[in-house]
Tab-separated table of C-alpha atoms in Angstrom:
chain	number	residue	atom	x	y	z
A	18	UNK	CA	-0.072	0.025	0.495
A	19	UNK	CA	3.670	2.483	0.681
A	20	UNK	CA	4.682	1.256	-2.542
A	21	UNK	CA	1.380	2.590	-3.931
A	22	UNK	CA	0.726	5.527	-2.633
A	23	UNK	CA	4.310	6.680	-3.330
A	24	UNK	CA	3.792	6.132	-6.712
A	25	UNK	CA	1.146	8.204	-6.801
A	26	UNK	CA	2.780	10.967	-5.497
A	27	UNK	CA	5.235	11.105	-7.927
A	28	UNK	CA	2.523	11.095	-10.774
A	29	UNK	CA	0.193	13.474	-9.450
A	30	UNK	CA	3.930	15.837	-9.164
A	31	UNK	CA	5.293	15.511	-11.890
A	32	UNK	CA	1.514	16.064	-14.495
A	33	UNK	CA	1.794	19.455	-11.681
A	34	UNK	CA	5.521	20.086	-13.132
A	35	UNK	CA	4.125	19.499	-15.902
A	36	UNK	CA	2.348	22.681	-16.230
A	37	UNK	CA	3.732	24.534	-13.792
A	38	UNK	CA	7.175	24.152	-15.272
A	39	UNK	CA	6.813	25.639	-18.498
A	40	UNK	CA	4.159	29.413	-16.808
A	41	UNK	CA	7.764	29.625	-14.759
A	42	UNK	CA	9.926	29.526	-16.792
A	43	UNK	CA	7.882	31.616	-19.213
A	44	UNK	CA	7.867	33.933	-16.119
A	45	UNK	CA	11.165	34.812	-14.930
A	46	UNK	CA	12.249	34.968	-18.900
A	47	UNK	CA	9.765	37.670	-18.310
A	48	UNK	CA	10.252	39.111	-15.477
A	49	UNK	CA	6.807	38.220	-14.233
A	50	UNK	CA	5.944	39.210	-11.244
A	51	UNK	CA	3.634	35.242	-11.004
A	52	UNK	CA	7.570	33.942	-10.729
A	53	UNK	CA	7.838	34.754	-6.612
A	54	UNK	CA	4.420	32.801	-6.544
A	55	UNK	CA	4.779	30.059	-8.257
A	56	UNK	CA	7.314	27.760	-7.026
A	57	UNK	CA	5.292	28.407	-3.796
A	58	UNK	CA	2.070	26.408	-5.617
A	59	UNK	CA	4.507	23.402	-6.781
A	60	UNK	CA	5.593	22.596	-2.787
A	61	UNK	CA	2.281	22.998	-0.854
A	62	UNK	CA	0.985	20.423	-3.809
A	63	UNK	CA	3.304	18.553	-3.391
A	64	UNK	CA	2.840	19.263	0.765
A	65	UNK	CA	-0.185	18.227	0.725
A	66	UNK	CA	0.870	15.174	-1.905
A	67	UNK	CA	2.952	13.290	1.513
A	68	UNK	CA	1.378	14.478	4.299
A	69	UNK	CA	3.684	17.609	5.625
A	70	UNK	CA	2.114	18.355	8.447
A	71	UNK	CA	3.372	22.410	9.408
A	72	UNK	CA	2.560	24.218	12.153
A	73	UNK	CA	4.687	27.671	12.439
A	74	UNK	CA	5.217	29.824	15.256
A	75	UNK	CA	5.922	33.020	15.271
A	76	UNK	CA	5.161	34.922	11.962
A	77	UNK	CA	7.726	35.845	8.962
A	78	UNK	CA	8.777	39.741	8.614
A	79	UNK	CA	6.493	41.793	6.570
A	80	UNK	CA	9.676	43.904	5.910
A	81	UNK	CA	12.131	43.665	2.551
A	82	UNK	CA	14.846	43.536	1.917
A	83	UNK	CA	15.393	40.449	4.597
A	84	UNK	CA	16.701	37.463	4.704
A	85	UNK	CA	16.978	34.043	6.273
A	86	UNK	CA	18.444	32.515	8.428
A	87	UNK	CA	17.449	28.563	9.494
A	88	UNK	CA	18.934	25.780	10.056
A	89	UNK	CA	19.069	22.128	8.023
A	90	UNK	CA	18.274	19.010	8.212
A	91	UNK	CA	16.738	17.346	5.313
A	92	UNK	CA	16.079	18.012	1.042
A	93	UNK	CA	13.155	18.298	2.560
A	94	UNK	CA	13.392	21.748	4.659
A	95	UNK	CA	13.062	22.758	1.124
A	96	UNK	CA	9.178	21.879	0.750
A	97	UNK	CA	8.190	22.473	3.932
A	98	UNK	CA	9.624	26.181	4.228
A	99	UNK	CA	8.749	26.720	0.453
A	100	UNK	CA	5.230	26.058	1.002
A	101	UNK	CA	5.129	29.621	4.037
A	102	UNK	CA	5.529	32.304	2.342
A	103	UNK	CA	6.862	33.031	-1.957
A	104	UNK	CA	11.044	33.172	-1.218
A	105	UNK	CA	13.948	31.890	-3.116
A	106	UNK	CA	17.025	29.787	-1.434
A	107	UNK	CA	20.745	29.931	-1.860
A	108	UNK	CA	22.279	26.540	-2.023
A	109	UNK	CA	25.610	25.047	-3.088
A	110	UNK	CA	26.622	25.223	-6.499
A	111	UNK	CA	26.742	21.633	-6.720
A	112	UNK	CA	22.989	21.285	-6.559
A	113	UNK	CA	22.855	22.789	-9.921
A	114	UNK	CA	24.099	19.456	-11.778
A	115	UNK	CA	21.732	17.580	-9.910
A	116	UNK	CA	18.163	15.899	-11.803
A	117	UNK	CA	15.202	16.943	-11.769
A	118	UNK	CA	15.859	18.348	-8.657
A	119	UNK	CA	18.616	20.776	-9.813
A	120	UNK	CA	15.880	22.232	-12.281
A	121	UNK	CA	13.533	22.769	-9.761
A	122	UNK	CA	16.514	24.652	-7.479
A	123	UNK	CA	16.944	26.892	-11.026
A	124	UNK	CA	13.013	27.704	-11.438
A	125	UNK	CA	13.172	28.710	-8.082
A	126	UNK	CA	15.599	31.358	-8.329
A	127	UNK	CA	17.635	29.933	-6.408
A	128	UNK	CA	21.325	31.604	-6.140
A	129	UNK	CA	23.711	28.962	-5.864
A	130	UNK	CA	27.581	28.883	-3.779
A	131	UNK	CA	30.783	27.108	-5.052
A	132	UNK	CA	32.327	26.496	-1.018
A	133	UNK	CA	35.302	25.386	-2.696
A	134	UNK	CA	36.143	29.650	-4.443
A	135	UNK	CA	36.383	31.264	-1.335
A	136	UNK	CA	37.327	34.223	-3.530
A	137	UNK	CA	33.859	34.420	-5.075
A	138	UNK	CA	32.107	34.453	-1.951
A	139	UNK	CA	32.092	38.559	-1.959
A	140	UNK	CA	30.464	38.324	-5.614
A	141	UNK	CA	27.690	35.504	-4.382
A	142	UNK	CA	27.079	38.281	-1.743
A	143	UNK	CA	26.439	40.686	-3.644
A	144	UNK	CA	24.380	38.411	-5.771
A	145	UNK	CA	22.217	37.797	-3.243
A	146	UNK	CA	21.750	41.682	-1.378
A	147	UNK	CA	20.451	42.679	-5.015
A	148	UNK	CA	17.996	40.095	-5.165
A	149	UNK	CA	17.089	41.643	-1.673
A	150	UNK	CA	16.517	44.857	-2.208
A	151	UNK	CA	14.758	43.742	-5.562
A	152	UNK	CA	12.438	42.627	-2.257
A	153	UNK	CA	12.711	38.654	-2.006
A	154	UNK	CA	12.959	36.471	0.956
A	155	UNK	CA	16.220	35.644	0.857
A	156	UNK	CA	16.673	32.047	2.516
A	157	UNK	CA	20.410	31.169	3.320
A	158	UNK	CA	20.444	27.769	5.805
A	159	UNK	CA	23.743	28.870	7.493
A	160	UNK	CA	25.175	25.313	8.699
A	161	UNK	CA	26.822	26.093	5.527
A	162	UNK	CA	25.469	21.924	5.734
A	163	UNK	CA	22.562	19.132	7.008
A	164	UNK	CA	22.926	17.196	9.660
A	165	UNK	CA	21.038	14.970	10.831
A	166	UNK	CA	17.855	16.370	13.008
A	167	UNK	CA	18.474	16.118	16.353
A	168	UNK	CA	20.664	19.307	16.872
A	169	UNK	CA	22.230	23.300	15.225
A	170	UNK	CA	25.137	22.761	14.050
A	171	UNK	CA	27.993	26.611	13.992
A	172	UNK	CA	26.851	28.715	11.574
A	173	UNK	CA	29.126	30.641	9.028
A	174	UNK	CA	29.483	34.165	8.525
A	175	UNK	CA	30.237	34.529	5.187
A	176	UNK	CA	27.510	35.116	3.673
A	177	UNK	CA	25.469	37.312	6.133
A	178	UNK	CA	27.788	39.916	4.247
A	179	UNK	CA	24.944	39.927	2.310
A	180	UNK	CA	22.641	42.151	5.233
A	181	UNK	CA	25.357	44.788	5.010
A	182	UNK	CA	25.925	44.762	1.087
A	183	UNK	CA	21.699	45.488	1.166
A	184	UNK	CA	21.604	48.482	2.850
A	185	UNK	CA	22.463	50.294	-0.232
A	186	UNK	CA	26.072	53.227	-0.669
A	187	UNK	CA	24.155	55.863	2.120
A	188	UNK	CA	23.910	52.387	4.269
A	189	UNK	CA	19.769	54.695	4.447
A	190	UNK	CA	18.052	51.039	3.702
A	191	UNK	CA	16.561	49.311	6.319
A	192	UNK	CA	17.628	46.001	6.043
A	193	UNK	CA	16.522	42.533	7.874
A	194	UNK	CA	17.332	39.269	8.629
A	195	UNK	CA	15.071	36.932	10.618
A	196	UNK	CA	16.670	33.438	11.987
A	197	UNK	CA	14.618	30.582	11.691
A	198	UNK	CA	14.175	27.445	12.935
A	199	UNK	CA	12.744	23.783	11.744
A	200	UNK	CA	11.880	20.984	13.605
A	201	UNK	CA	10.869	17.435	12.694
A	202	UNK	CA	8.784	16.427	15.512
A	203	UNK	CA	6.308	13.272	14.232
A	204	UNK	CA	4.889	10.137	12.383
A	205	UNK	CA	1.513	10.195	12.481
A	206	UNK	CA	0.997	12.058	15.036
A	207	UNK	CA	3.047	10.769	17.217
A	208	UNK	CA	5.836	11.611	18.921
A	209	UNK	CA	9.175	11.011	16.320
A	210	UNK	CA	11.567	10.256	19.135
A	211	UNK	CA	16.087	11.214	18.844
A	212	UNK	CA	16.456	7.804	16.758
A	213	UNK	CA	13.753	8.535	14.191
A	214	UNK	CA	14.629	11.718	13.096
A	215	UNK	CA	17.239	11.223	11.360
A	216	UNK	CA	15.119	8.816	9.059
A	217	UNK	CA	13.588	12.126	7.337
A	218	UNK	CA	16.370	14.221	8.047
A	219	UNK	CA	18.978	14.235	4.751
A	220	UNK	CA	22.541	14.654	5.505
A	221	UNK	CA	26.880	12.482	4.711
A	222	UNK	CA	26.484	9.771	2.283
A	223	UNK	CA	22.828	9.173	2.401
A	224	UNK	CA	21.673	8.816	-1.759
A	225	UNK	CA	19.200	10.785	-2.853
A	226	UNK	CA	16.919	8.495	-4.525
A	227	UNK	CA	16.201	6.039	-2.020
A	228	UNK	CA	15.617	8.916	0.815
A	229	UNK	CA	13.078	10.880	-1.557
A	230	UNK	CA	11.468	6.747	-2.149
A	231	UNK	CA	11.538	6.425	2.498
A	232	UNK	CA	9.546	9.460	2.962
A	233	UNK	CA	6.562	9.615	0.264
A	234	UNK	CA	6.310	5.940	1.735
A	235	UNK	CA	6.194	7.220	4.867
A	236	UNK	CA	5.078	10.110	4.725
A	237	UNK	CA	3.103	12.464	7.603
A	238	UNK	CA	5.967	14.457	8.872
A	239	UNK	CA	4.762	16.749	11.383
A	240	UNK	CA	6.870	19.596	11.095
A	241	UNK	CA	7.460	22.631	13.564
A	242	UNK	CA	8.909	25.930	11.826
A	243	UNK	CA	9.842	28.824	13.993
A	244	UNK	CA	10.151	32.423	13.075
A	245	UNK	CA	13.147	33.786	15.251
A	246	UNK	CA	11.437	37.798	15.484
A	247	UNK	CA	14.103	40.038	13.296
A	248	UNK	CA	17.152	41.991	13.030
A	249	UNK	CA	17.549	44.796	11.920
A	250	UNK	CA	21.479	45.679	10.138
A	251	UNK	CA	23.301	48.295	9.578
A	252	UNK	CA	26.259	49.349	9.288
A	253	UNK	CA	27.713	49.194	11.706
A	254	UNK	CA	25.949	45.421	12.629
A	255	UNK	CA	29.637	43.034	13.033
A	256	UNK	CA	28.943	39.863	11.099
A	257	UNK	CA	30.403	37.427	13.392
A	258	UNK	CA	28.444	38.532	16.386
A	259	UNK	CA	25.144	38.641	14.423
A	260	UNK	CA	26.170	35.783	13.134
A	261	UNK	CA	26.614	34.169	17.273
A	262	UNK	CA	23.178	35.931	17.753
A	263	UNK	CA	20.962	33.712	15.038
A	264	UNK	CA	23.332	31.057	15.928
A	265	UNK	CA	22.082	30.773	19.385
A	266	UNK	CA	18.291	31.689	18.761
A	267	UNK	CA	17.884	29.306	16.141
A	268	UNK	CA	19.251	26.519	18.811
A	269	UNK	CA	17.383	27.607	21.392
A	270	UNK	CA	14.219	27.813	18.940
A	271	UNK	CA	15.206	24.393	17.722
A	272	UNK	CA	16.184	22.742	20.931
A	273	UNK	CA	11.667	23.728	22.962
A	274	UNK	CA	10.799	22.208	19.945
A	275	UNK	CA	11.784	19.408	20.331
A	276	UNK	CA	11.667	19.051	23.494
A	277	UNK	CA	7.848	20.269	23.300
A	278	UNK	CA	8.650	23.651	25.950
A	279	UNK	CA	8.248	26.447	25.628
A	280	UNK	CA	12.354	29.051	24.713
A	281	UNK	CA	14.038	29.848	27.293
A	282	UNK	CA	16.492	32.178	27.440
A	283	UNK	CA	19.543	31.583	25.690
A	284	UNK	CA	21.555	30.555	28.840
A	285	UNK	CA	19.315	28.421	29.763
A	286	UNK	CA	18.650	27.586	26.886
A	287	UNK	CA	21.966	25.947	26.079
A	288	UNK	CA	21.992	24.565	29.007
A	289	UNK	CA	19.156	22.670	27.955
A	290	UNK	CA	20.685	22.163	24.797
A	291	UNK	CA	24.223	20.110	26.255
A	292	UNK	CA	20.681	18.109	28.678
A	293	UNK	CA	18.858	17.090	25.664
A	294	UNK	CA	21.905	14.959	23.781
A	295	UNK	CA	23.621	13.943	27.453
A	296	UNK	CA	24.402	10.796	27.585
A	297	UNK	CA	23.419	10.632	24.322
A	298	UNK	CA	26.098	9.936	21.248
A	299	UNK	CA	27.049	13.451	19.263
A	300	UNK	CA	25.963	14.406	16.323
A	301	UNK	CA	28.126	13.577	13.535
A	302	UNK	CA	29.112	16.570	11.520
A	303	UNK	CA	27.733	16.124	8.264
A	304	UNK	CA	29.712	16.046	4.995
A	305	UNK	CA	28.779	19.616	2.721
């Protein structure tokens, strides 16, 4: 029965894609405003088919320019976040060459980053800043890689420079950076638990087709998306200090979601995080 369900999901998504892909391609070429909304439709249909239930805590900032900094556990994050508001992602350059997913990423108007060439960081940051200034909400998975869904890895500060670059030459533009937590909490309405969360997470050397099939056959995921308070950025903002602030906020929100507890002040959240992983095997950092 699960295999039949997965086949049905693939069939319907194929039909939907055959309709929306040409429309999105034309919208991008003609720079039509609908180019921001067609991917939203695709992700909402995909979420409904798979059975992904998303509970939002807080709300996305309405002000623009906006950079969203989120934790990253799985390719499922893309569909979860893509189903909420019109946005685009910042991804590693390898994604652009992936079959099917690379095409979908390009149609989402993703900005690709070559991590092996640090000299390109400034150029990419300028591109992100331009898109933000044009009104696009950009999502940066600030850990730089995915993990097993039970933790938040250290944030990388390099591309957060896009926020200050979006201020403009006079620095009179208000630019916002908003922390965002994605936590996978349950299967079929039951607590997922630490041991089962990696079944949803996609990290390390996991093969994408097998993981994709597993999600399609299991489905019924309960996800909590928690929006933190937007941070106003100005010319005096220290990029590394901002990175630490965002990392601590996302970690606090994620731990609270996984433990199903209210968000406490940062000091307490760090203590809870250590308790959460006490007597457990520490997560191993996934490969880029």
